[in-house]
């Protein structure tokens, strides 16, 4: 009697937002014994070295064999509850900190992930899991003693907080299905002579003001044997991002100052050695203008003259493994429109950003609950008439702030990318650089909003000539009023 894994995910690094299905069988036990049930013990841990420990077991599932005598398990509902977006900077084991304005992250001095100076690990964007399958059954129809077979354990898998859409192409090998991350170049390497991208569907040319914050995220420390995918070239000693280059240029295309090399080190909030932690498998880099303020001498010296700059990642053989990204510096609209920068959770479980520089309109929508107040005092020595009492009064006032924002003219690639915004479950306004945080940071930089635009049409230059979009946002929190 032996249990067999008939079907499993094809790749060992996978987004939780897809069908994660395992199929197991035990032909002899199902055919010859009573009340068989397949069991699946799910082990989850951010340290792959501790994954098989009893303390890593979080759930046990049981299914009865279907009409074909096999057990089919869907792991997506379980795994989705063990990953989540990264909202704040990180403190790994009180040793490796992300920083904001050169101050390391702590519980008493936190900062949003969008504001990091250089690198940050992740807290719960990714995690490891494995499954131990078994079968339980009774030898006789009297159901006297429950028996268990010989368990079988899957490989270890890395799950991250991404989604795979229903129209994405999947590869099938035998009974196994999987989404190949290399097909959209989501891993930093030179697979098929094409360089990788950051974890975003955004175009490689982006736009930001000098005061704008934001991060670029990427897979790190992936190797073929453990993760099915590889960071770095085949000649890399450690499958990691060794450093990121930033080059500043003026409007004539002349490089300003020296190339800024941001090394992946403990001091900079990252790792530079092999490790067993899922916290390092998805990482963040503060790559937008305001993130560079304060710590980079070249940036501080030349930023007034910077027209654009480029970003590119390299492996430990100093070979480029990412595409070249360009950040163009923009200013507020000449007509004086208020710029609004949004950040939203993208399909890969990290963050995208866009600054809306055209006309924006703020309005208030109010819902009032009223009551009729008695005019005068009825519980005093004499009846008194007070001018402020009596008539209709507001018992409760619920006020929402609404924003209508507009893009500049866009390219076709931007129009496709904005579909991620309309489909995102989390959207925030990200406020810009402030020279002083003396009066606190809570509620200052990140404002939760709800996108209330309900329809989106993909525009193209061929169809629409000029591409521009309007979105409506609603502040997530009501304005407060005094209690009456």
XYZ file of N, CA, C and O in Angstrom, residues 52-242:
764
model
N 9.846 21.408 7.722
C 9.323 20.081 8.046
C 9.091 19.866 9.544
O 8.637 18.795 9.953
N 9.372 20.883 10.364
C 9.166 20.744 11.809
C 7.678 20.724 12.144
O 6.854 21.305 11.436
N 7.359 20.065 13.242
C 5.967 19.996 13.679
C 5.363 21.358 13.933
O 4.159 21.572 13.741
N 6.182 22.312 14.365
C 5.690 23.667 14.631
C 5.268 24.396 13.355
O 4.622 25.439 13.427
N 5.657 23.872 12.203
C 5.282 24.495 10.926
C 3.967 23.955 10.370
O 3.490 24.437 9.350
N 3.382 22.956 11.018
C 2.126 22.370 10.532
C 0.960 23.248 10.965
O 0.732 23.459 12.150
N 0.217 23.759 9.980
C -0.864 24.694 10.272
C -2.246 24.153 9.961
O -3.234 24.698 10.446
N -2.355 23.126 9.150
C -3.688 22.635 8.799
C -3.597 21.189 8.341
O -2.572 20.756 7.796
N -4.670 20.465 8.561
C -4.817 19.105 8.040
C -6.146 19.026 7.303
O -7.205 19.314 7.884
N -6.092 18.662 6.047
C -7.280 18.532 5.218
C -7.557 17.054 4.959
O -6.631 16.240 4.881
N -8.838 16.728 4.786
C -9.224 15.357 4.468
C -10.264 15.372 3.357
O -11.168 16.209 3.350
N -10.111 14.453 2.396
C -11.103 14.293 1.339
C -11.348 12.807 1.123
O -10.441 11.979 1.303
N -12.563 12.472 0.730
C -12.869 11.101 0.348
C -12.518 10.922 -1.128
O -12.562 11.874 -1.909
N -12.161 9.736 -1.537
C -11.835 9.513 -2.954
C -13.034 9.853 -3.851
O -14.189 9.606 -3.483
N -12.754 10.434 -5.003
C -13.835 10.732 -5.943
C -14.185 9.468 -6.728
O -13.727 8.367 -6.406
N -14.989 9.619 -7.775
C -15.443 8.441 -8.535
C -14.309 7.702 -9.225
O -14.457 6.543 -9.614
N -13.177 8.370 -9.413
C -12.015 7.721 -10.017
C -11.055 7.173 -8.967
O -9.993 6.662 -9.294
N -11.419 7.309 -7.705
C -10.605 6.744 -6.638
C -9.422 7.580 -6.220
O -8.514 7.080 -5.546
N -9.393 8.871 -6.590
C -8.267 9.732 -6.222
C -8.772 10.864 -5.327
O -9.972 11.162 -5.268
N -7.834 11.493 -4.656
C -8.144 12.658 -3.831
C -7.565 13.913 -4.456
O -6.375 13.930 -4.803
N -8.382 14.945 -4.627
C -7.938 16.197 -5.229
C -8.032 17.305 -4.188
O -9.100 17.537 -3.620
N -6.905 17.972 -3.961
C -6.820 19.024 -2.952
C -6.519 20.366 -3.621
O -5.601 20.465 -4.440
N -7.269 21.394 -3.264
C -6.972 22.763 -3.685
C -6.372 23.495 -2.493
O -7.013 23.641 -1.447
N -5.144 23.999 -2.663
C -4.427 24.632 -1.568
C -4.559 26.155 -1.565
O -4.112 26.809 -0.619
N -5.138 26.713 -2.609
C -5.206 28.176 -2.705
C -5.872 28.826 -1.487
O -5.331 29.794 -0.937
N -7.060 28.355 -1.024
C -7.701 29.048 0.110
C -6.844 29.087 1.368
O -6.909 30.053 2.135
N -6.049 28.052 1.590
C -5.185 28.021 2.773
C -4.016 28.983 2.601
O -3.731 29.830 3.450
N -3.337 28.888 1.470
C -2.105 29.652 1.268
C -2.369 31.153 1.184
O -1.528 31.959 1.600
N -3.531 31.543 0.652
C -3.823 32.969 0.535
C -3.837 33.677 1.887
O -3.581 34.880 1.959
N -4.141 32.937 2.938
C -4.206 33.562 4.261
C -2.828 33.709 4.908
O -2.714 34.305 5.986
N -1.781 33.200 4.258
C -0.431 33.270 4.836
C 0.473 34.256 4.116
O 1.652 34.365 4.449
N -0.046 34.949 3.123
C 0.716 36.002 2.461
C -0.131 37.266 2.434
O -1.355 37.209 2.486
N 0.533 38.405 2.358
C -0.176 39.683 2.368
C 0.748 40.753 1.792
O 1.962 40.559 1.691
N 0.192 41.905 1.408
C 1.035 42.981 0.873
C 1.994 43.512 1.934
O 1.785 43.357 3.134
N 3.044 44.156 1.461
C 4.002 44.818 2.352
C 3.591 46.278 2.492
O 3.588 47.023 1.512
N 3.232 46.678 3.697
C 2.797 48.048 3.938
C 3.898 48.898 4.566
O 3.965 50.104 4.320
N 4.724 48.290 5.391
C 5.746 49.027 6.138
C 7.136 48.542 5.768
O 7.316 47.496 5.128
N 8.122 49.303 6.209
C 9.496 48.850 6.107
C 9.703 47.606 6.953
O 8.773 47.101 7.593
N 10.918 47.104 6.994
C 11.150 45.822 7.659
C 12.327 45.891 8.627
O 13.258 46.675 8.471
N 12.226 45.032 9.613
C 13.291 44.812 10.589
C 13.474 43.308 10.683
O 12.646 42.613 11.267
N 14.525 42.796 10.064
C 14.747 41.360 10.038
C 15.645 40.949 11.195
O 16.832 41.277 11.227
N 15.032 40.278 12.160
C 15.785 39.686 13.271
C 16.609 40.717 14.038
O 17.658 40.389 14.610
N 16.139 41.965 14.058
C 16.847 43.057 14.737
C 18.278 43.232 14.246
O 19.143 43.746 14.965
N 18.525 42.832 12.998
C 19.877 42.940 12.440
C 19.900 43.696 11.117
O 20.856 44.407 10.830
N 18.864 43.489 10.293
C 18.841 44.101 8.965
C 17.591 44.966 8.862
O 16.467 44.458 8.966
N 17.801 46.256 8.671
C 16.711 47.213 8.707
C 16.581 47.934 7.370
O 17.589 48.316 6.764
N 15.342 48.162 6.937
C 15.150 49.202 5.925
C 15.292 50.543 6.640
O 15.183 50.622 7.868
N 15.537 51.598 5.877
C 15.714 52.904 6.503
C 14.919 53.967 5.754
O 14.613 53.815 4.570
N 14.606 55.040 6.471
C 13.948 56.211 5.910
C 14.678 57.438 6.427
O 14.816 57.618 7.632
N 15.197 58.218 5.488
C 16.037 59.354 5.848
C 17.173 58.913 6.759
O 17.492 59.555 7.759
N 17.728 57.751 6.423
C 18.879 57.093 7.061
C 18.579 56.528 8.442
O 19.480 56.010 9.110
N 17.331 56.583 8.912
C 16.956 56.044 10.229
C 16.348 54.663 10.035
O 15.384 54.495 9.278
N 16.900 53.645 10.717
C 16.437 52.276 10.573
C 15.043 52.055 11.123
O 14.603 52.725 12.062
N 14.356 51.092 10.540
C 12.982 50.765 10.939
C 12.964 50.086 12.311
O 13.703 49.137 12.567
N 12.105 50.568 13.191
C 11.822 49.913 14.469
C 10.325 50.024 14.736
O 9.610 50.750 14.042
N 9.857 49.313 15.746
C 8.434 49.374 16.097
C 8.031 50.777 16.557
O 6.889 51.199 16.372
N 8.951 51.494 17.156
C 8.638 52.842 17.641
C 8.975 53.922 16.623
O 8.568 55.070 16.776
N 9.732 53.552 15.582
C 10.042 54.489 14.497
C 9.809 53.802 13.158
O 10.733 53.533 12.388
N 8.538 53.515 12.870
C 8.231 52.817 11.621
C 8.180 53.772 10.437
O 8.152 54.995 10.604
N 8.166 53.219 9.252
C 7.955 54.018 8.039
C 7.275 53.147 6.989
O 7.469 51.923 6.951
N 6.466 53.742 6.113
C 5.835 52.972 5.032
C 6.887 52.406 4.070
O 7.961 52.988 3.891
N 6.560 51.283 3.451
C 7.491 50.640 2.534
C 7.855 51.560 1.372
O 8.966 51.518 0.854
N 6.943 52.435 0.982
C 7.160 53.300 -0.182
C 8.277 54.317 0.042
O 8.805 54.875 -0.920
N 8.641 54.563 1.290
C 9.570 55.638 1.625
C 11.004 55.162 1.856
O 11.869 55.967 2.204
N 11.285 53.891 1.672
C 12.600 53.357 2.034
C 13.719 54.033 1.249
O 13.550 54.407 0.089
N 14.870 54.165 1.890
C 16.027 54.770 1.238
C 16.599 53.876 0.143
O 16.831 54.319 -0.982
N 16.856 52.604 0.494
C 17.557 51.719 -0.446
C 16.795 50.411 -0.610
O 15.890 50.323 -1.430
N 17.117 49.392 0.193
C 16.487 48.087 0.047
C 15.605 47.767 1.251
O 15.784 48.312 2.338
N 14.691 46.823 1.008
C 13.916 46.253 2.110
C 13.578 44.816 1.766
O 13.282 44.479 0.611
N 13.646 43.941 2.780
C 13.130 42.583 2.638
C 11.604 42.630 2.696
O 11.010 43.696 2.737
N 10.971 41.479 2.731
C 9.518 41.428 2.915
C 9.173 40.699 4.200
O 9.941 39.868 4.678
N 8.033 41.039 4.750
C 7.556 40.355 5.957
C 6.674 39.158 5.624
O 6.879 38.064 6.116
N 5.650 39.372 4.760
C 4.711 38.289 4.476
C 4.318 38.231 3.007
O 3.292 37.645 2.667
N 5.099 38.834 2.133
C 4.773 38.766 0.709
C 4.973 37.348 0.180
O 4.279 36.909 -0.732
N 5.907 36.610 0.764
C 6.221 35.258 0.288
C 6.429 34.332 1.477
O 6.807 34.772 2.573
N 6.198 33.041 1.237
C 6.434 32.043 2.278
C 6.647 30.687 1.618
O 6.276 30.468 0.455
N 7.260 29.762 2.366
C 7.470 28.394 1.888
C 6.355 27.482 2.400
O 5.791 27.701 3.478
N 6.059 26.436 1.606
C 5.130 25.414 2.090
C 5.497 24.060 1.501
O 6.122 23.964 0.435
N 5.114 23.020 2.206
C 5.148 21.653 1.685
C 3.952 20.913 2.253
O 3.295 21.383 3.194
N 3.663 19.747 1.692
C 2.488 18.981 2.106
C 2.888 17.529 2.315
O 3.618 16.946 1.496
N 2.411 16.958 3.414
C 2.580 15.526 3.676
C 1.230 14.843 3.456
O 0.255 15.116 4.167
N 1.178 13.977 2.451
C -0.049 13.257 2.127
C -0.035 11.873 2.753
O 1.015 11.241 2.884
N -1.223 11.422 3.127
C -1.368 10.069 3.658
C -2.793 9.602 3.366
O -3.606 10.357 2.803
N -3.068 8.379 3.754
C -4.415 7.841 3.626
C -4.768 7.121 4.912
O -3.925 6.459 5.529
N -6.000 7.304 5.361
C -6.485 6.588 6.533
C -7.674 5.724 6.112
O -8.437 6.092 5.212
N -7.839 4.589 6.791
C -8.844 3.615 6.346
C -9.085 2.612 7.470
O -8.362 2.582 8.486
N -10.097 1.758 7.291
C -10.394 0.667 8.224
C -10.205 -0.661 7.509
O -10.516 -0.808 6.315
N -9.705 -1.666 8.263
C -9.444 -2.980 7.678
C -10.720 -3.769 7.437
O -10.810 -4.557 6.493
N -11.726 -3.555 8.302
C -12.959 -4.340 8.200
C -14.166 -3.418 8.241
O -14.077 -2.245 8.619
N -15.304 -3.962 7.869
C -16.546 -3.182 7.846
C -17.026 -2.799 9.237
O -17.898 -1.937 9.381
N -16.472 -3.431 10.258
C -16.847 -3.057 11.629
C -16.237 -1.726 12.043
O -16.618 -1.160 13.072
N -15.325 -1.246 11.266
C -14.679 0.053 11.516
C -14.080 0.122 12.918
O -14.198 1.109 13.647
N -13.385 -0.951 13.285
C -12.874 -1.062 14.652
C -11.652 -0.182 14.893
O -11.614 0.574 15.874
N -10.667 -0.291 14.037
C -9.419 0.419 14.283
C -9.011 1.199 13.032
O -8.870 0.619 11.942
N -8.790 2.495 13.216
C -8.372 3.330 12.094
C -6.901 3.079 11.781
O -6.051 3.094 12.661
N -6.619 2.826 10.508
C -5.256 2.580 10.054
C -4.756 3.779 9.243
O -5.537 4.542 8.681
N -3.448 3.916 9.176
C -2.833 4.953 8.356
C -1.747 4.333 7.500
O -1.038 3.424 7.936
N -1.626 4.834 6.282
C -0.616 4.326 5.376
C 0.715 4.999 5.581
O 0.962 5.670 6.595
N 1.589 4.830 4.601
C 2.914 5.457 4.621
C 2.811 6.817 3.942
O 2.402 6.921 2.792
N 3.194 7.869 4.656
C 3.032 9.225 4.114
C 4.052 9.492 3.011
O 5.090 8.831 2.917
N 3.743 10.477 2.195
C 4.646 10.952 1.152
C 4.671 12.467 1.218
O 3.633 13.109 1.431
N 5.855 13.041 1.068
C 6.034 14.487 1.238
C 6.384 15.130 -0.100
O 7.212 14.613 -0.856
N 5.778 16.255 -0.367
C 6.057 16.989 -1.603
C 7.392 17.715 -1.513
O 8.006 17.798 -0.445
N 7.807 18.268 -2.624
C 8.916 19.217 -2.606
C 8.487 20.480 -1.857
O 7.299 20.692 -1.576
N 9.444 21.318 -1.544
C 9.143 22.622 -0.946
C 8.800 23.607 -2.064
O 9.432 23.616 -3.121
N 7.807 24.446 -1.790
C 7.362 25.444 -2.757
C 7.448 26.834 -2.145
O 7.256 27.005 -0.929
N 7.726 27.821 -2.993
C 7.721 29.220 -2.583
C 6.461 29.862 -3.153
O 6.289 29.947 -4.372
N 5.582 30.319 -2.278
C 4.337 30.975 -2.688
C 4.454 32.466 -2.404
O 4.937 32.864 -1.349
N 4.010 33.281 -3.349
C 4.047 34.730 -3.151
C 2.677 35.332 -3.448
O 1.822 34.705 -4.090
N 2.476 36.560 -3.011
C 1.147 37.171 -3.014
C 0.774 37.757 -4.382
O 0.439 38.929 -4.509
N 0.862 36.926 -5.410
C 0.496 37.355 -6.746
C -0.718 36.607 -7.250
O -1.255 35.716 -6.583
N -1.162 36.978 -8.446
C -2.282 36.293 -9.090
C -1.884 35.935 -10.515
O -1.063 36.596 -11.140
N -2.494 34.868 -11.012
C -2.366 34.472 -12.414
C -3.764 34.561 -13.023
O -4.694 33.891 -12.558
N -3.910 35.404 -14.030
C -5.222 35.616 -14.629
C -5.655 34.384 -15.425
O -4.836 33.571 -15.862
N -6.963 34.274 -15.620
C -7.514 33.105 -16.311
C -7.082 33.005 -17.770
O -7.155 31.927 -18.363
N -6.661 34.128 -18.362
C -6.237 34.086 -19.762
C -4.723 34.005 -19.928
O -4.216 34.096 -21.037
N -3.985 33.818 -18.827
C -2.538 33.654 -18.920
C -2.203 32.241 -19.395
O -2.810 31.258 -18.955
N -1.227 32.149 -20.265
C -0.826 30.849 -20.804
C -0.144 30.020 -19.723
O 0.747 30.502 -19.011
N -0.554 28.768 -19.602
C 0.045 27.830 -18.660
C 0.756 26.729 -19.437
O 0.331 26.341 -20.531
N 1.809 26.222 -18.858
C 2.520 25.097 -19.454
C 2.069 23.812 -18.774
O 1.902 23.759 -17.556
N 1.881 22.756 -19.587
C 1.507 21.456 -19.057
C 2.587 20.443 -19.377
O 3.026 20.315 -20.517
N 3.039 19.745 -18.343
C 3.966 18.636 -18.505
C 3.367 17.437 -17.780
O 3.252 17.443 -16.551
N 2.953 16.431 -18.519
C 2.225 15.326 -17.909
C 0.905 15.827 -17.345
O 0.106 16.445 -18.058
N 0.685 15.584 -16.055
C -0.536 16.067 -15.398
C -0.339 17.416 -14.704
O -1.275 17.950 -14.107
N 0.877 17.950 -14.758
C 1.206 19.137 -13.979
C 1.075 20.406 -14.820
O 1.471 20.439 -15.993
N 0.514 21.464 -14.191
C 0.361 22.758 -14.838
C 1.168 23.809 -14.085
O 1.352 23.715 -12.871
N 1.598 24.843 -14.816
C 2.314 25.919 -14.142
C 2.443 27.149 -14.999
O 2.386 27.091 -16.237
N 2.606 28.275 -14.339
C 2.830 29.556 -15.003
C 4.318 29.853 -14.958
O 4.903 29.980 -13.877
N 4.937 29.954 -16.123
C 6.381 30.166 -16.213
C 6.680 31.651 -16.059
O 6.312 32.463 -16.908
N 7.351 32.013 -14.984
C 7.647 33.416 -14.703
C 8.544 34.045 -15.757
O 8.547 35.264 -15.941
N 9.303 33.214 -16.466
C 10.206 33.755 -17.486
C 9.472 34.235 -18.739
O 10.025 35.012 -19.506
N 8.243 33.776 -18.937
C 7.556 34.167 -20.165
C 7.236 35.654 -20.189
O 7.172 36.271 -21.248
N 7.048 36.259 -19.015
C 6.861 37.707 -18.922
C 8.062 38.393 -18.283
O 7.952 39.521 -17.804
N 9.190 37.676 -18.237
C 10.458 38.216 -17.752
C 10.347 38.766 -16.332
O 10.860 39.838 -16.018
N 9.699 38.003 -15.445
C 9.489 38.454 -14.073
C 10.633 38.055 -13.143
O 10.556 38.304 -11.943
N 11.670 37.429 -13.689
C 12.845 37.061 -12.899
C 14.066 37.705 -13.541
O 14.224 37.672 -14.771
N 14.937 38.280 -12.708
C 16.153 38.925 -13.216
C 17.142 37.868 -13.708
O 17.827 37.213 -12.918
N 17.236 37.703 -15.015
C 18.238 36.838 -15.622
C 18.325 37.206 -17.101
O 17.726 38.199 -17.531
N 19.069 36.440 -17.860
C 19.153 36.685 -19.300
C 18.614 35.496 -20.075
O 19.135 35.112 -21.121
N 17.540 34.898 -19.564
C 16.923 33.725 -20.186
C 16.507 34.060 -21.618
O 15.850 35.069 -21.873
N 16.904 33.188 -22.565
C 16.629 33.409 -23.988
C 17.146 34.769 -24.464
O 16.544 35.419 -25.329
N 18.245 35.212 -23.869
C 18.916 36.471 -24.243
C 18.044 37.699 -24.022
O 18.278 38.750 -24.631
N 17.039 37.595 -23.156
C 16.186 38.741 -22.823
C 16.307 39.020 -21.329
O 16.197 38.101 -20.508
N 16.549 40.271 -20.964
C 16.743 40.627 -19.564
C 15.415 40.709 -18.825
O 14.358 40.925 -19.418
N 15.495 40.543 -17.501
C 14.301 40.500 -16.675
C 13.748 41.876 -16.343
O 14.368 42.908 -16.599
N 12.556 41.871 -15.729
C 11.871 43.100 -15.339
C 11.613 43.089 -13.834
O 11.619 42.043 -13.185
N 11.380 44.271 -13.305
C 10.885 44.351 -11.933
C 9.479 43.762 -11.877
O 8.831 43.563 -12.919
N 9.005 43.477 -10.667
C 7.696 42.833 -10.503
C 6.574 43.844 -10.724
O 5.912 44.308 -9.795
N 6.362 44.156 -11.980
C 5.355 45.145 -12.354
C 5.069 45.009 -13.839
O 5.944 44.594 -14.613
N 3.853 45.361 -14.221
C 3.502 45.433 -15.634
C 3.700 46.842 -16.190
O 3.288 47.124 -17.316
N 4.292 47.713 -15.395
C 4.506 49.097 -15.817
C 5.519 49.157 -16.955
O 6.432 48.323 -17.039
N 5.401 50.147 -17.824
C 6.423 50.345 -18.858
C 7.777 50.626 -18.217
O 7.860 51.092 -17.073
N 8.840 50.381 -18.962
C 10.182 50.609 -18.425
C 10.542 52.092 -18.395
O 11.560 52.458 -17.804
N 9.731 52.933 -19.013
C 9.899 54.385 -18.904
C 8.777 54.939 -18.039
O 7.591 54.751 -18.352
N 9.142 55.576 -16.922
C 8.162 56.118 -15.996
C 8.464 57.588 -15.717
O 9.529 58.097 -16.086
N 7.519 58.231 -15.026
C 7.604 59.670 -14.797
C 7.341 59.959 -13.323
O 6.453 59.356 -12.708
N 8.099 60.893 -12.761
C 7.937 61.236 -11.351
C 8.452 62.640 -11.099
O 9.356 63.125 -11.793
N 7.878 63.297 -10.091
C 8.389 64.593 -9.640
C 9.543 64.361 -8.664
O 9.714 63.261 -8.140
N 10.298 65.404 -8.403
C 11.406 65.284 -7.466
C 10.939 64.872 -6.080
O 11.677 64.226 -5.336
N 9.723 65.230 -5.716
C 9.228 64.914 -4.377
C 8.488 63.577 -4.301
O 7.960 63.217 -3.250
N 8.482 62.806 -5.372
C 7.714 61.558 -5.398
C 8.516 60.381 -4.858
O 9.684 60.181 -5.213
N 7.834 59.574 -4.020
C 8.391 58.326 -3.492
C 7.880 57.140 -4.302
O 6.890 57.228 -5.022
N 8.544 56.001 -4.125
C 8.076 54.757 -4.725
C 9.147 53.686 -4.688
O 10.340 53.973 -4.498
N 8.740 52.442 -4.864
C 9.671 51.318 -4.840
C 9.573 50.513 -6.130
O 8.556 50.534 -6.828
N 10.629 49.792 -6.416
C 10.668 48.792 -7.477
C 10.973 47.461 -6.805
O 11.901 47.369 -5.997
N 10.214 46.446 -7.106
C 10.364 45.171 -6.404
C 10.869 44.090 -7.350
O 10.701 44.179 -8.573
N 11.467 43.050 -6.779
C 12.064 42.003 -7.614
C 12.238 40.720 -6.811
O 12.337 40.730 -5.581
N 12.251 39.599 -7.545
C 12.622 38.323 -6.943
C 14.130 38.312 -6.711
O 14.904 38.867 -7.501
N 14.538 37.633 -5.643
C 15.954 37.528 -5.320
C 16.258 36.148 -4.756
O 15.372 35.481 -4.192
N 17.489 35.699 -4.918
C 17.977 34.427 -4.366
C 17.185 33.217 -4.864
O 17.047 32.229 -4.136
N 16.668 33.276 -6.066
C 16.017 32.105 -6.646
C 17.040 31.275 -7.404
O 17.864 31.810 -8.148
N 16.996 29.946 -7.217
C 17.854 29.051 -7.985
C 17.012 27.916 -8.548
O 15.930 27.615 -8.052
N 17.503 27.303 -9.605
C 16.719 26.320 -10.352
C 16.281 25.153 -9.480
O 15.120 24.738 -9.492
N 17.185 24.580 -8.708
C 16.865 23.365 -7.959
C 15.810 23.598 -6.893
O 14.928 22.762 -6.690
N 15.884 24.719 -6.221
C 14.948 24.989 -5.124
C 13.704 25.723 -5.588
O 12.619 25.508 -5.035
N 13.823 26.575 -6.611
C 12.737 27.484 -6.968
C 12.252 27.375 -8.413
O 11.320 28.087 -8.806
N 12.882 26.530 -9.217
C 12.542 26.340 -10.634
C 12.981 27.502 -11.526
O 12.979 27.366 -12.752
N 13.329 28.615 -10.956
C 13.774 29.784 -11.708
C 15.075 30.303 -11.103
O 15.383 30.030 -9.949
N 15.782 31.092 -11.894
C 17.128 31.500 -11.500
C 17.297 33.007 -11.612
O 17.027 33.589 -12.659
N 17.736 33.628 -10.516
C 18.171 35.019 -10.548
C 19.645 35.042 -10.925
O 20.455 34.314 -10.356
N 19.993 35.884 -11.891
C 21.380 35.979 -12.320
C 21.677 35.119 -13.531
O 20.873 34.284 -13.958
N 22.843 35.312 -14.080
C 23.293 34.534 -15.228
C 23.789 33.164 -14.776
O 23.943 32.899 -13.577
N 24.052 32.296 -15.732
C 24.542 30.950 -15.396
C 25.894 30.990 -14.704
O 26.263 30.048 -13.985
N 26.644 32.059 -14.891
C 27.973 32.165 -14.276
C 27.931 32.745 -12.865
O 28.962 32.819 -12.198
N 26.758 33.153 -12.410
C 26.646 33.747 -11.076
C 27.004 32.723 -9.998
O 26.602 31.560 -10.066
N 27.753 33.157 -9.001
C 28.113 32.286 -7.884
C 26.947 32.191 -6.901
O 26.592 31.115 -6.432
N 26.346 33.332 -6.589
C 25.145 33.393 -5.755
C 24.033 33.989 -6.613
O 24.237 34.993 -7.289
N 22.875 33.358 -6.600
C 21.765 33.820 -7.453
C 21.065 35.007 -6.803
O 19.990 34.888 -6.222
N 21.684 36.171 -6.943
C 21.188 37.355 -6.257
C 21.471 38.610 -7.080
O 22.264 38.598 -8.028
N 20.804 39.686 -6.690
C 21.154 41.010 -7.193
C 22.313 41.521 -6.354
O 22.165 41.723 -5.148
N 23.440 41.715 -6.990
C 24.632 42.179 -6.274
C 24.576 43.688 -6.036
O 24.931 44.171 -4.967
